[in-house]
C-alpha positions as a printed NumPy array, in Angstrom:
array([[-58.31 ,  24.204,  37.504],
       [-60.294,  21.933,  35.247],
       [-57.131,  20.971,  33.402],
       [-55.473,  20.015,  36.69 ],
       [-58.36 ,  17.75 ,  37.65 ],
       [-58.242,  16.094,  34.239],
       [-54.527,  15.427,  34.703],
       [-55.101,  13.953,  38.15 ],
       [-57.918,  11.724,  36.845],
       [-55.806,  10.541,  33.914],
       [-52.913,   9.73 ,  36.234],
       [-55.23 ,   7.82 ,  38.596],
       [-56.701,   5.864,  35.675],
       [-53.21 ,   4.921,  34.452],
       [-52.241,   3.722,  37.905],
       [-55.411,   1.602,  38.135],
       [-54.761,   0.051,  34.735],
       [-51.158,  -0.754,  35.647],
       [-52.132,  -2.286,  38.995],
       [-54.887,  -4.375,  37.367],
       [-52.457,  -5.559,  34.7  ],
       [-49.855,  -6.667,  37.255],
       [-52.509,  -8.423,  39.372],
       [-53.783, -10.246,  36.282],
       [-50.254, -11.38 ,  35.34 ],
       [-49.553, -12.527,  38.901],
       [-52.778, -14.514,  39.105],
       [-52.163, -16.153,  35.736],
       [-48.641, -17.125,  36.8  ],
       [-49.873, -18.583,  40.093],
       [-52.669, -20.476,  38.357],
       [-50.121, -21.932,  35.971],
       [-47.918, -23.014,  38.856],
       [-50.885, -24.557,  40.68 ],
       [-51.857, -26.44 ,  37.536],
       [-48.331, -27.824,  37.231],
       [-48.342, -28.891,  40.879],
       [-51.82 , -30.404,  40.549],
       [-50.865, -32.328,  37.429],
       [-47.7  , -33.635,  39.041],
       [-49.539, -34.775,  42.178],
       [-52.782, -36.163,  40.83 ],
       [-52.397, -37.041,  37.168],
       [-50.434, -39.545,  35.179],
       [-50.36 , -39.983,  31.441],
       [-50.682, -43.629,  30.448],
       [-49.135, -44.688,  27.149],
       [-51.646, -47.371,  26.242],
       [-50.025, -48.07 ,  22.876],
       [-46.869, -49.063,  24.738],
       [-48.948, -51.254,  27.054],
       [-50.408, -53.032,  24.05 ],
       [-47.228, -53.471,  22.012],
       [-46.937, -57.077,  23.158],
       [-50.148, -57.954,  21.317],
       [-49.67 , -55.425,  18.496],
       [-53.296, -54.419,  18.925],
       [-55.302, -51.387,  19.96 ],
       [-58.14 , -51.238,  22.423],
       [-61.609, -49.995,  21.471],
       [-62.613, -46.515,  22.631],
       [-59.003, -45.455,  22.187],
       [-59.721, -41.751,  22.568],
       [-61.221, -42.313,  26.016],
       [-58.535, -44.756,  27.118],
       [-55.618, -42.556,  26.042],
       [-56.787, -39.565,  28.038],
       [-54.791, -38.276,  30.987],
       [-56.067, -40.251,  33.947],
       [-56.336, -39.536,  37.63 ],
       [-53.841, -41.914,  39.166],
       [-56.285, -42.845,  41.929],
       [-59.122, -43.218,  39.452],
       [-62.433, -42.971,  41.265],
       [-64.272, -43.288,  37.952],
       [-63.127, -46.699,  36.735],
       [-65.648, -47.626,  34.089],
       [-67.476, -50.952,  34.307],
       [-68.05 , -52.98 ,  31.146],
       [-69.932, -55.894,  32.77 ],
       [-71.467, -56.367,  36.207],
       [-74.308, -58.146,  37.979],
       [-76.004, -55.556,  40.154],
       [-78.334, -58.145,  41.717],
       [-75.554, -60.279,  43.18 ],
       [-76.062, -59.077,  46.774],
       [-79.394, -57.308,  46.536],
       [-81.569, -60.421,  46.468],
       [-80.847, -61.15 ,  50.143],
       [-80.815, -59.046,  53.296],
       [-77.391, -60.236,  54.429],
       [-74.362, -61.817,  52.782],
       [-71.839, -63.636,  54.962],
       [-68.946, -63.646,  52.476],
       [-68.233, -62.22 ,  49.054],
       [-65.155, -63.503,  47.248],
       [-63.65 , -60.908,  44.912],
       [-61.26 , -62.927,  42.811],
       [-58.514, -61.321,  40.744],
       [-58.441, -63.116,  37.422],
       [-57.143, -62.527,  33.898],
       [-59.514, -62.657,  30.913],
       [-57.779, -65.737,  29.476],
       [-57.972, -67.72 ,  32.773],
       [-61.258, -69.412,  31.859],
       [-60.109, -72.808,  33.194],
       [-59.19 , -71.403,  36.608],
       [-62.553, -69.717,  36.944],
       [-64.332, -72.959,  36.066],
       [-62.376, -74.834,  38.747],
       [-63.35 , -72.283,  41.397],
       [-66.987, -72.31 ,  40.271],
       [-66.945, -76.066,  40.733],
       [-65.523, -75.706,  44.242],
       [-68.161, -73.123,  45.162],
       [-70.904, -75.382,  43.866],
       [-69.708, -78.58 ,  45.574],
       [-68.831, -77.13 ,  48.992],
       [-71.441, -78.243,  51.517],
       [-69.885, -76.763,  54.647],
       [-71.288, -73.3  ,  54.019],
       [-74.85 , -74.305,  53.104],
       [-76.148, -72.403,  56.14 ],
       [-74.311, -69.269,  55.046],
       [-74.89 , -66.868,  52.175],
       [-71.823, -66.799,  49.937],
       [-71.278, -64.867,  46.719],
       [-68.32 , -64.534,  44.373],
       [-67.23 , -62.296,  41.499],
       [-64.222, -62.467,  39.202],
       [-62.489, -59.129,  38.611],
       [-60.967, -58.697,  35.166],
       [-59.874, -55.963,  32.768],
       [-60.025, -55.889,  28.989],
       [-58.061, -57.608,  26.222],
       [-58.372, -56.795,  22.556],
       [-58.797, -60.408,  21.493],
       [-62.077, -61.42 ,  19.868],
       [-61.886, -65.028,  21.051],
       [-61.33 , -63.981,  24.668],
       [-64.134, -61.424,  24.391],
       [-66.542, -64.125,  23.227],
       [-65.542, -66.429,  26.088],
       [-66.045, -63.642,  28.652],
       [-69.457, -62.84 ,  27.17 ],
       [-70.512, -66.495,  27.341],
       [-69.264, -66.817,  30.94 ],
       [-71.096, -63.701,  32.024],
       [-74.333, -64.719,  30.331],
       [-74.151, -68.174,  31.918],
       [-72.903, -67.367,  35.415],
       [-73.294, -63.6  ,  35.946],
       [-70.23 , -63.613,  38.177],
       [-67.843, -61.267,  36.342],
       [-67.074, -57.611,  36.998],
       [-65.08 , -56.255,  34.072],
       [-63.392, -52.864,  34.213],
       [-62.663, -50.505,  31.351],
       [-58.882, -50.746,  31.579],
       [-56.214, -52.921,  30.002],
       [-55.744, -56.123,  31.993],
       [-52.005, -56.054,  32.661],
       [-49.638, -56.686,  35.533],
       [-48.929, -52.984,  36.01 ],
       [-52.675, -52.27 ,  36.268],
       [-53.369, -54.558,  39.229],
       [-53.979, -51.552,  41.479],
       [-56.852, -50.463,  39.219],
       [-58.338, -53.937,  39.574],
       [-57.994, -53.843,  43.368],
       [-59.603, -50.402,  43.63 ],
       [-62.389, -51.489,  41.277],
       [-63.114, -54.429,  43.595],
       [-63.523, -52.436,  46.805],
       [-65.402, -49.709,  44.97 ],
       [-67.843, -52.239,  43.49 ],
       [-68.419, -53.897,  46.863],
       [-68.94 , -50.553,  48.596],
       [-71.613, -49.642,  46.058],
       [-73.326, -52.993,  45.534],
       [-72.723, -55.247,  48.571],
       [-73.012, -53.044,  51.64 ],
       [-74.77 , -55.913,  53.452],
       [-71.715, -58.206,  53.469],
       [-69.992, -59.44 ,  56.632],
       [-66.626, -60.364,  55.096],
       [-64.965, -59.744,  51.756],
       [-62.227, -62.152,  50.695],
       [-59.901, -60.783,  48.054],
       [-57.934, -63.601,  46.468],
       [-56.241, -64.748,  43.265],
       [-57.717, -67.302,  40.89 ],
       [-54.948, -69.847,  41.565],
       [-55.591, -70.167,  45.315],
       [-56.921, -73.179,  47.203],
       [-59.611, -72.278,  49.731],
       [-61.445, -74.407,  52.301],
       [-64.825, -72.935,  53.191],
       [-65.266, -75.423,  56.001],
       [-62.04 , -74.26 ,  57.653],
       [-62.886, -70.613,  57.055],
       [-66.281, -70.793,  58.719],
       [-64.961, -73.008,  61.519],
       [-61.799, -71.168,  62.496],
       [-62.003, -67.618,  61.135],
       [-65.603, -66.541,  60.64 ],
       [-66.653, -67.427,  64.179],
       [-63.448, -66.43 ,  65.96 ],
       [-63.031, -63.027,  64.292],
       [-66.653, -62.17 ,  63.569],
       [-66.515, -58.955,  65.647],
       [-63.047, -57.978,  64.435],
       [-62.589, -54.887,  62.253],
       [-58.967, -55.618,  61.337],
       [-57.806, -56.871,  57.953],
       [-56.845, -60.551,  58.318],
       [-54.105, -62.093,  56.189],
       [-50.608, -63.545,  55.963],
       [-48.524, -60.402,  56.17 ],
       [-45.147, -59.037,  55.236],
       [-43.645, -57.276,  58.257],
       [-42.601, -53.66 ,  58.065],
       [-38.927, -52.951,  57.586],
       [-38.194, -56.49 ,  56.409],
       [-38.936, -56.221,  52.676],
       [-36.583, -54.245,  50.473],
       [-37.972, -51.604,  48.106],
       [-36.812, -52.994,  44.773],
       [-35.739, -50.414,  42.198],
       [-35.139, -52.952,  39.43 ],
       [-36.763, -56.135,  38.199],
       [-40.341, -57.392,  38.038],
       [-41.516, -55.659,  41.228],
       [-39.505, -52.476,  40.752],
       [-40.684, -49.281,  42.4  ],
       [-40.082, -46.031,  40.548],
       [-37.403, -43.746,  41.944],
       [-40.022, -41.065,  42.658],
       [-42.151, -43.469,  44.748],
       [-41.272, -44.183,  48.394],
       [-38.395, -41.739,  48.167],
       [-35.664, -42.146,  50.78 ],
       [-37.014, -45.583,  51.747],
       [-34.908, -48.69 ,  51.339],
       [-37.523, -50.776,  53.163],
       [-41.307, -50.718,  52.964],
       [-42.457, -48.57 ,  55.916],
       [-45.772, -50.37 ,  56.566],
       [-46.941, -53.907,  57.219],
       [-48.994, -55.251,  54.34 ],
       [-50.688, -58.439,  53.19 ],
       [-49.477, -61.061,  50.823],
       [-52.259, -60.475,  48.359],
       [-53.077, -64.034,  47.31 ],
       [-55.807, -64.146,  50.009],
       [-56.947, -61.228,  52.194],
       [-59.973, -61.157,  54.517],
       [-61.55 , -57.701,  54.862],
       [-64.503, -56.93 ,  57.173],
       [-67.365, -55.62 ,  55.082],
       [-67.957, -52.793,  57.561],
       [-64.691, -51.072,  56.605],
       [-64.938, -51.53 ,  52.818],
       [-66.476, -48.073,  52.117],
       [-63.784, -46.374,  54.222],
       [-61.083, -48.472,  52.57 ],
       [-62.314, -47.403,  49.148],
       [-62.253, -43.744,  50.192],
       [-58.708, -44.218,  51.495],
       [-57.557, -45.409,  48.058],
       [-58.349, -41.919,  46.802],
       [-56.273, -40.22 ,  49.491],
       [-52.958, -42.065,  49.413],
       [-50.323, -41.682,  46.663],
       [-50.618, -44.131,  43.797],
       [-48.389, -47.223,  43.723],
       [-48.751, -49.914,  41.08 ],
       [-47.926, -52.735,  43.552],
       [-51.528, -53.464,  44.523],
       [-50.807, -55.489,  47.687],
       [-48.906, -52.634,  49.289],
       [-51.22 , -49.937,  47.929],
       [-54.454, -51.514,  49.18 ],
       [-53.492, -53.439,  52.327],
       [-50.525, -51.307,  53.32 ],
       [-51.052, -47.644,  52.468],
       [-54.846, -47.406,  52.167],
       [-55.527, -49.91 ,  54.944],
       [-53.265, -48.017,  57.369],
       [-55.669, -45.051,  57.247],
       [-58.606, -47.244,  58.257],
       [-57.696, -50.173,  60.495],
       [-54.974, -52.423,  61.861],
       [-53.586, -55.623,  60.387],
       [-53.976, -59.085,  61.913],
       [-51.424, -61.691,  60.854],
       [-53.004, -65.153,  60.704],
       [-49.864, -67.032,  59.714],
       [-48.982, -68.153,  63.269],
       [-52.29 , -70.045,  63.371],
       [-51.446, -72.109,  60.289],
       [-54.521, -70.976,  58.401],
       [-52.247, -69.952,  55.543],
       [-49.972, -72.565,  54.01 ],
       [-47.391, -70.842,  51.849],
       [-44.552, -73.165,  51.008],
       [-44.866, -76.37 ,  48.948],
       [-43.241, -78.588,  51.569],
       [-45.782, -77.473,  54.184],
       [-48.609, -78.096,  51.734],
       [-47.432, -81.65 ,  51.151],
       [-47.303, -82.254,  54.901],
       [-50.879, -81.024,  55.307],
       [-52.118, -83.202,  52.465],
       [-50.542, -86.278,  54.063],
       [-51.719, -85.379,  57.577],
       [-54.812, -83.163,  57.252],
       [-55.594, -83.453,  60.969],
       [-52.41 , -81.505,  61.734],
       [-53.494, -78.472,  59.716],
       [-56.267, -75.922,  59.792],
       [-55.514, -74.607,  56.329],
       [-57.913, -72.067,  54.882],
       [-55.828, -70.707,  52.007],
       [-52.872, -71.927,  50.019],
       [-51.484, -70.654,  46.685],
       [-51.289, -73.333,  44.005],
       [-48.27 , -71.64 ,  42.458],
       [-44.922, -70.797,  43.968],
       [-45.073, -67.728,  46.182],
       [-43.177, -64.78 ,  44.811],
       [-39.768, -64.388,  46.336],
       [-39.53 , -60.841,  47.606],
       [-36.127, -59.537,  48.698],
       [-36.2  , -60.005,  52.472],
       [-33.816, -58.404,  54.922],
       [-32.242, -60.939,  57.245],
       [-32.926, -60.171,  60.886]])
């Protein structure tokens, strides 16, 4: 009798061991599959050496930079920033976040001169910051350090400043504003080669749209711009699959007006949508679509795009209400004829 019970117990123990073993194997397999799926969805490996081949240099902190990054990186490191920019006042009417390159010292000086000389906004509180990445060039580093020490108007991220990294720069801008300038009425994201008239902005946009929560800009209409698979603005074959046309309206990124009230939500949205290196579409198309609508200001002539129109406005300024105008030729995106 005792022998029979021992046999039954041994058989039961063997069954338990076998079941536990199979459960362990199944869980390990599923965890491995989940890790593969997670890595495919949320991670991208950046080959920074390839990014830097043009300069034949390596960035400092290479071990940190070469790590596998979250593609929607919520932890973009900051090298330089002025935390007191908005905190010294209770309310800021406008903050300009200006996309610049480290070597564009002359452009930044021109804009600083414009900000200093403008008298039309003396009754308003206006701030500006230049958003840049890093370059492994000692001369450029020294210039950036001198600019920051003198003006305190630079936010520098811990990423390589390159064309393909513009989305990181855009996300860094809205993240920085959401953390440091929550008291701002409007945020104007623009490039460092853009003409801006503060007088026209405060006369025709600030007052007219002051209760508006839409993003204001000169926009590309949905289903009119081709998704390029080759060339300078090429989109990878795995991005926007099955789309020949961009499915959302989005802003021409040279100058975009964003209500400060939606900046925190816009930053959160950048962490929810799939990554795309084309920063205009990523920020003001995909992320913006989760938060608010788009308002196209081009019919009101506040945006002058083409050189011939700019010349006309210069000759007859009373005919125009120009707020923004790019000083370089606008990029020619492939447009579908309608």
